[in-house]
Short mmCIF file of C-alpha atoms in Angstrom, two decimals:
data_model
loop_
_atom_site.label_atom_id
_atom_site.label_comp_id
_atom_site.label_asym_id
_atom_site.label_seq_id
_atom_site.Cartn_x
_atom_site.Cartn_y
_atom_site.Cartn_z
CA ALA H 1 0.00 0.00 0.00
CA GLN H 2 2.86 2.38 0.82
CA LEU H 3 4.47 1.91 -2.60
CA THR H 4 1.13 2.45 -4.35
CA THR H 5 0.63 5.71 -2.44
CA ILE H 6 4.14 6.85 -3.36
CA LEU H 7 3.58 6.13 -7.06
CA GLN H 8 0.18 7.90 -6.98
CA THR H 9 1.39 11.05 -5.20
CA CYS H 10 5.00 11.58 -6.31
CA HIS H 11 4.89 13.04 -9.81
CA THR H 12 8.23 14.84 -9.94
CA ILE H 13 11.27 12.60 -9.46
CA ALA H 14 14.81 13.91 -9.09
CA VAL H 15 17.11 11.11 -10.26
CA VAL H 16 20.52 11.43 -8.60
CA GLY H 17 23.15 9.75 -10.72
CA LEU H 18 21.08 9.67 -13.92
CA SER H 19 23.45 8.68 -16.70
CA PRO H 20 23.18 10.03 -20.25
CA LYS H 21 24.21 6.53 -21.45
CA VAL H 22 21.14 4.69 -22.75
CA HIS H 23 22.40 1.26 -21.66
CA ARG H 24 22.60 2.25 -17.96
CA ASP H 25 19.87 1.23 -15.51
CA SER H 26 19.36 4.82 -14.38
CA TYR H 27 18.53 5.85 -17.96
CA GLU H 28 16.21 2.89 -18.58
CA VAL H 29 14.28 3.39 -15.32
CA SER H 30 13.99 7.16 -15.85
CA GLN H 31 12.89 6.77 -19.46
CA TYR H 32 10.23 4.25 -18.38
CA MET H 33 8.92 6.52 -15.62
CA GLN H 34 8.92 9.52 -17.96
CA ALA H 35 6.92 7.50 -20.53
CA HIS H 36 4.39 6.78 -17.78
CA GLY H 37 3.75 10.45 -17.07
CA TYR H 38 6.28 11.22 -14.34
CA ARG H 39 8.42 14.36 -14.50
CA ILE H 40 12.11 13.39 -14.42
CA VAL H 41 14.63 15.90 -13.08
CA PRO H 42 18.18 14.67 -13.81
CA VAL H 43 20.87 15.33 -11.19
CA ASN H 44 24.37 14.65 -12.52
CA PRO H 45 27.20 17.16 -11.90
CA VAL H 46 29.28 15.98 -14.88
CA ALA H 47 26.41 16.22 -17.38
CA ALA H 48 25.31 19.54 -15.82
CA ALA H 49 28.82 20.97 -16.29
CA LEU H 50 28.67 19.93 -19.96
CA ASN H 51 25.18 21.43 -20.25
CA THR H 52 24.01 18.14 -21.78
CA PRO H 53 20.28 17.39 -21.48
CA ILE H 54 19.25 13.85 -20.48
CA LEU H 55 15.89 12.53 -21.70
CA GLY H 56 15.24 16.03 -23.07
CA GLU H 57 15.47 17.55 -19.58
CA LYS H 58 17.83 20.15 -18.15
CA VAL H 59 20.39 18.50 -15.88
CA TYR H 60 21.23 19.95 -12.47
CA ALA H 61 24.50 19.65 -10.57
CA SER H 62 22.78 19.07 -7.22
CA LEU H 63 19.40 18.42 -5.61
CA THR H 64 19.50 21.90 -4.10
CA GLU H 65 19.94 23.45 -7.55
CA ALA H 66 17.17 21.26 -8.99
CA ALA H 67 14.80 22.20 -6.15
CA GLN H 68 15.23 25.89 -6.98
CA ALA H 69 13.66 25.19 -10.38
CA GLU H 70 11.29 22.30 -9.60
CA LYS H 71 9.20 21.06 -6.66
CA ILE H 72 10.76 17.65 -6.04
CA ASP H 73 8.44 14.92 -4.68
CA MET H 74 10.85 11.97 -4.78
CA VAL H 75 14.62 11.63 -4.77
CA ASP H 76 15.58 8.44 -6.61
CA CYS H 77 19.19 7.40 -5.92
CA PHE H 78 21.45 5.66 -8.42
CA ARG H 79 24.59 6.06 -6.33
CA ASN H 80 26.61 3.69 -4.17
CA SER H 81 25.31 3.11 -0.64
CA GLU H 82 28.25 5.00 0.86
CA ASP H 83 27.26 8.09 -1.21
CA ILE H 84 23.75 8.24 0.28
CA PRO H 85 24.29 10.37 3.47
CA PRO H 86 24.74 13.76 1.74
CA ILE H 87 21.93 12.93 -0.72
CA ALA H 88 19.59 12.09 2.18
CA GLU H 89 20.53 15.33 3.94
CA GLU H 90 19.84 17.32 0.77
CA ALA H 91 16.52 15.48 0.23
CA ILE H 92 15.49 16.55 3.74
CA LYS H 93 16.57 20.17 3.15
CA ILE H 94 14.63 20.51 -0.11
CA GLY H 95 11.44 19.08 1.41
CA ALA H 96 11.17 15.92 -0.67
CA LYS H 97 8.44 13.47 0.37
CA VAL H 98 10.30 10.26 -0.53
CA LEU H 99 13.89 9.03 -0.55
CA TRP H 100 14.11 5.99 -2.84
CA MET H 101 17.26 3.86 -3.06
CA GLN H 102 17.42 1.56 -6.06
CA LEU H 103 18.19 -2.18 -6.04
CA GLY H 104 21.42 -2.92 -4.19
CA ILE H 105 21.43 0.45 -2.42
CA ALA H 106 20.71 0.84 1.29
CA HIS H 107 21.95 3.06 4.10
CA GLU H 108 20.26 2.50 7.47
CA ALA H 109 21.58 5.64 9.22
CA SER H 110 20.42 7.85 6.34
CA ALA H 111 17.07 6.05 6.20
CA THR H 112 16.56 6.65 9.93
CA GLN H 113 17.54 10.32 9.56
CA ALA H 114 15.21 10.85 6.58
CA GLU H 115 12.30 9.09 8.29
CA ALA H 116 12.83 11.20 11.44
CA ALA H 117 12.53 14.28 9.19
CA GLY H 118 9.21 13.01 7.82
CA LEU H 119 10.28 11.41 4.55
CA THR H 120 9.10 8.00 3.43
CA VAL H 121 12.13 5.83 2.68
CA VAL H 122 12.37 2.90 0.27
CA GLN H 123 15.62 0.91 0.13
CA ASN H 124 16.91 -1.79 -2.21
CA ARG H 125 13.96 -1.66 -4.63
CA CYS H 126 13.73 -0.80 -8.31
CA LEU H 127 11.27 1.95 -9.18
CA LEU H 128 10.57 0.45 -12.63
CA ILE H 129 9.92 -3.05 -11.25
CA GLU H 130 7.61 -1.71 -8.53
CA HIS H 131 5.71 0.50 -11.00
CA ARG H 132 5.17 -2.44 -13.36
CA ARG H 133 4.10 -4.68 -10.47
CA LEU H 134 1.60 -2.12 -9.14
CA ALA H 135 0.46 -0.56 -12.45
CA HIS H 136 -3.01 -2.14 -12.19
CA LEU H 137 -3.55 -0.18 -8.94
CA LEU H 138 -2.39 3.18 -10.27
#
């Protein structure tokens, strides 16, 4: 039920670590979500420095920068588990509703911190897989 609520209420997704390479999971998941009506906000400092759009969207160097231009509902993380703490802190600061860590990514201390700040936290789950699984409820 929690995942269904997230997918029904979070329409703008900042994807931290979104790669411009089409064969990467971050690209495939973001493209899928975009095709299903979600607004994707790429966060990738390298692509932002090159001023290279990803999936036709402006790329931001940080969540903070992205949040100045967009109201971010969900922060979807495609970074290593050890890179999560500053992302979680930024997600809290920008007022995101959800911190989502993709398959293979988990960070208990950051999850606890984000939940204490009022965010819903999902760890070690793929957004695309969960959307497909729950699509009949959305």
